[in-house]
Amino acid sequence: MDYIGGIALILFATTIAGALSQRIGVPSVIGQLLVGILLGPAVLNWIRPGELVSVGAEIGVIILMFMAGLESDLKLLKRYFKPAVSVATFGVILPMACFYVYGLVMHQSFERAVFLGCCVRGYLSFHFRRGVARIR
């Protein structure tokens, strides 16, 4: 597909998917990501990775981060800094480090030890979020 057609397809499909996602109560980014997966090499292969797609993706990430910064409230960030650091430390870093060391003690390779730490951290993170959602 030529550049103009590819850009038009990307813009049209992501706009429609974003609007439909919001209509059913899902963030528009989810619909746009699903369209990217559908049109990309994973499913239909209509849009192939190339220089145009790479540059467009980088510009999109920059704009997304800029918009997230615009919506950030510095007072809330200051207020929740300590709880966020403690959750990150005890909910992510500590379990990952402990099970990484456990993997090394059990004579696993570096990659397997890191993988074990990531799996346990992901498992704990999932159950922690589920418990927080239940409290609300």
mmCIF file of C-alpha atoms in Angstrom:
data_model
loop_
_atom_site.group_PDB
_atom_site.id
_atom_site.type_symbol
_atom_site.label_atom_id
_atom_site.label_comp_id
_atom_site.label_asym_id
_atom_site.label_seq_id
_atom_site.Cartn_x
_atom_site.Cartn_y
_atom_site.Cartn_z
ATOM 1 C CA MET A 1 0.000 0.000 0.000
ATOM 2 C CA ASP A 2 1.396 3.406 -0.897
ATOM 3 C CA TYR A 3 2.194 6.027 1.744
ATOM 4 C CA ILE A 4 -0.869 8.245 1.278
ATOM 5 C CA GLY A 5 -3.238 5.273 1.237
ATOM 6 C CA GLY A 6 -1.584 3.811 4.332
ATOM 7 C CA ILE A 7 -1.819 7.087 6.227
ATOM 8 C CA ALA A 8 -5.461 7.517 5.187
ATOM 9 C CA LEU A 9 -6.295 3.962 6.256
ATOM 10 C CA ILE A 10 -4.558 4.402 9.620
ATOM 11 C CA LEU A 11 -6.262 7.732 10.330
ATOM 12 C CA PHE A 12 -9.706 6.566 9.241
ATOM 13 C CA ALA A 13 -9.602 3.214 11.034
ATOM 14 C CA THR A 14 -8.190 4.582 14.301
ATOM 15 C CA THR A 15 -10.706 7.434 14.347
ATOM 16 C CA ILE A 16 -13.634 5.063 13.857
ATOM 17 C CA ALA A 17 -12.266 2.538 16.368
ATOM 18 C CA GLY A 18 -11.659 5.256 18.955
ATOM 19 C CA ALA A 19 -15.210 6.570 18.615
ATOM 20 C CA LEU A 20 -16.737 3.088 18.798
ATOM 21 C CA SER A 21 -14.623 2.211 21.820
ATOM 22 C CA GLN A 22 -15.756 5.289 23.696
ATOM 23 C CA ARG A 23 -19.368 4.552 22.797
ATOM 24 C CA ILE A 24 -19.193 1.118 24.442
ATOM 25 C CA GLY A 25 -17.384 2.506 27.494
ATOM 26 C CA VAL A 26 -13.817 1.448 26.687
ATOM 27 C CA PRO A 27 -10.963 3.965 26.408
ATOM 28 C CA SER A 28 -10.381 5.013 22.811
ATOM 29 C CA VAL A 29 -6.739 3.950 22.989
ATOM 30 C CA ILE A 30 -7.835 0.314 23.320
ATOM 31 C CA GLY A 31 -9.811 0.471 20.078
ATOM 32 C CA GLN A 32 -6.934 2.197 18.318
ATOM 33 C CA LEU A 33 -4.479 -0.460 19.514
ATOM 34 C CA LEU A 34 -6.786 -3.230 18.326
ATOM 35 C CA VAL A 35 -7.001 -1.603 14.888
ATOM 36 C CA GLY A 36 -3.212 -1.429 14.798
ATOM 37 C CA ILE A 37 -2.999 -5.139 15.556
ATOM 38 C CA LEU A 38 -5.680 -5.917 12.967
ATOM 39 C CA LEU A 39 -4.159 -3.847 10.144
ATOM 40 C CA GLY A 40 -0.540 -4.672 10.964
ATOM 41 C CA PRO A 41 1.563 -7.715 10.157
ATOM 42 C CA ALA A 42 -0.014 -9.775 12.962
ATOM 43 C CA VAL A 43 -3.379 -10.227 11.200
ATOM 44 C CA LEU A 44 -4.131 -8.610 7.824
ATOM 45 C CA ASN A 45 -0.652 -7.265 6.985
ATOM 46 C CA TRP A 46 -2.111 -4.240 5.169
ATOM 47 C CA ILE A 47 0.259 -1.851 6.949
ATOM 48 C CA ARG A 48 3.863 -3.012 7.041
ATOM 49 C CA PRO A 49 6.514 -1.636 9.378
ATOM 50 C CA GLY A 50 8.680 0.911 7.648
ATOM 51 C CA GLU A 51 10.210 4.325 8.070
ATOM 52 C CA LEU A 52 6.875 6.136 7.773
ATOM 53 C CA VAL A 53 5.176 3.951 10.385
ATOM 54 C CA SER A 54 8.174 4.165 12.756
ATOM 55 C CA VAL A 55 8.387 7.956 12.596
ATOM 56 C CA GLY A 56 4.610 8.280 12.940
ATOM 57 C CA ALA A 57 4.626 5.970 15.955
ATOM 58 C CA GLU A 58 7.398 7.969 17.638
ATOM 59 C CA ILE A 59 5.549 11.232 17.049
ATOM 60 C CA GLY A 60 2.368 9.652 18.417
ATOM 61 C CA VAL A 61 4.121 8.514 21.596
ATOM 62 C CA ILE A 62 5.572 11.992 22.099
ATOM 63 C CA ILE A 63 2.132 13.575 21.717
ATOM 64 C CA LEU A 64 0.573 10.983 24.058
ATOM 65 C CA MET A 65 3.178 11.669 26.754
ATOM 66 C CA PHE A 66 2.734 15.422 26.318
ATOM 67 C CA MET A 67 -1.037 15.088 26.743
ATOM 68 C CA ALA A 68 -0.542 12.919 29.840
ATOM 69 C CA GLY A 69 1.700 15.648 31.264
ATOM 70 C CA LEU A 70 -0.945 18.278 30.565
ATOM 71 C CA GLU A 71 -3.523 16.269 32.472
ATOM 72 C CA SER A 72 -1.248 15.638 35.465
ATOM 73 C CA ASP A 73 -1.979 17.425 38.712
ATOM 74 C CA LEU A 74 1.250 18.248 40.550
ATOM 75 C CA LYS A 75 -0.525 18.468 43.920
ATOM 76 C CA LEU A 76 -1.886 14.932 43.506
ATOM 77 C CA LEU A 77 1.514 13.683 42.412
ATOM 78 C CA LYS A 78 3.105 15.138 45.541
ATOM 79 C CA ARG A 79 0.325 13.770 47.739
ATOM 80 C CA TYR A 80 0.566 10.198 46.453
ATOM 81 C CA PHE A 81 4.348 10.065 45.983
ATOM 82 C CA LYS A 82 5.172 8.170 49.193
ATOM 83 C CA PRO A 83 2.393 5.567 48.843
ATOM 84 C CA ALA A 84 3.357 5.019 45.208
ATOM 85 C CA VAL A 85 7.015 4.508 46.097
ATOM 86 C CA SER A 86 6.114 2.050 48.868
ATOM 87 C CA VAL A 87 3.799 0.070 46.571
ATOM 88 C CA ALA A 88 6.485 0.025 43.877
ATOM 89 C CA THR A 89 9.109 -1.097 46.369
ATOM 90 C CA PHE A 90 7.156 -3.759 48.233
ATOM 91 C CA GLY A 91 4.865 -4.823 45.411
ATOM 92 C CA VAL A 92 7.283 -4.896 42.498
ATOM 93 C CA ILE A 93 10.961 -4.533 43.310
ATOM 94 C CA LEU A 94 11.144 -6.614 46.502
ATOM 95 C CA PRO A 95 9.293 -9.725 45.206
ATOM 96 C CA MET A 96 11.207 -9.595 41.950
ATOM 97 C CA ALA A 97 14.552 -9.292 43.745
ATOM 98 C CA CYS A 98 13.704 -12.066 46.223
ATOM 99 C CA PHE A 99 12.684 -14.555 43.573
ATOM 100 C CA TYR A 100 15.621 -13.562 41.390
ATOM 101 C CA VAL A 101 17.939 -14.460 44.294
ATOM 102 C CA TYR A 102 15.917 -17.642 44.862
ATOM 103 C CA GLY A 103 16.450 -18.586 41.209
ATOM 104 C CA LEU A 104 20.187 -18.033 41.531
ATOM 105 C CA VAL A 105 20.330 -20.077 44.752
ATOM 106 C CA MET A 106 18.538 -22.892 42.942
ATOM 107 C CA HIS A 107 21.287 -22.736 40.261
ATOM 108 C CA GLN A 108 19.096 -21.323 37.510
ATOM 109 C CA SER A 109 20.515 -19.212 34.696
ATOM 110 C CA PHE A 110 20.340 -15.424 34.858
ATOM 111 C CA GLU A 111 17.488 -15.342 32.326
ATOM 112 C CA ARG A 112 15.449 -17.956 34.186
ATOM 113 C CA ALA A 113 15.972 -16.211 37.524
ATOM 114 C CA VAL A 114 14.813 -12.881 36.081
ATOM 115 C CA PHE A 115 11.867 -14.620 34.403
ATOM 116 C CA LEU A 116 10.882 -16.252 37.707
ATOM 117 C CA GLY A 117 11.038 -12.859 39.439
ATOM 118 C CA CYS A 118 8.883 -11.266 36.741
ATOM 119 C CA CYS A 119 6.295 -14.064 36.886
ATOM 120 C CA VAL A 120 5.924 -13.874 40.653
ATOM 121 C CA ARG A 121 5.816 -10.075 40.549
ATOM 122 C CA GLY A 122 3.106 -10.206 37.890
ATOM 123 C CA TYR A 123 1.113 -12.750 39.874
ATOM 124 C CA LEU A 124 1.314 -10.671 43.052
ATOM 125 C CA SER A 125 0.509 -7.483 41.153
ATOM 126 C CA PHE A 126 -2.621 -9.053 39.641
ATOM 127 C CA HIS A 127 -3.933 -10.227 43.003
ATOM 128 C CA PHE A 128 -3.049 -6.924 44.653
ATOM 129 C CA ARG A 129 -5.076 -5.010 42.037
ATOM 130 C CA ARG A 130 -7.960 -7.434 42.399
ATOM 131 C CA GLY A 131 -7.972 -6.883 46.171
ATOM 132 C CA VAL A 132 -7.870 -3.105 45.781
ATOM 133 C CA ALA A 133 -10.761 -3.236 43.311
ATOM 134 C CA ARG A 134 -12.766 -5.311 45.801
ATOM 135 C CA ILE A 135 -12.173 -2.722 48.549
ATOM 136 C CA ARG A 136 -13.561 0.102 46.410
#
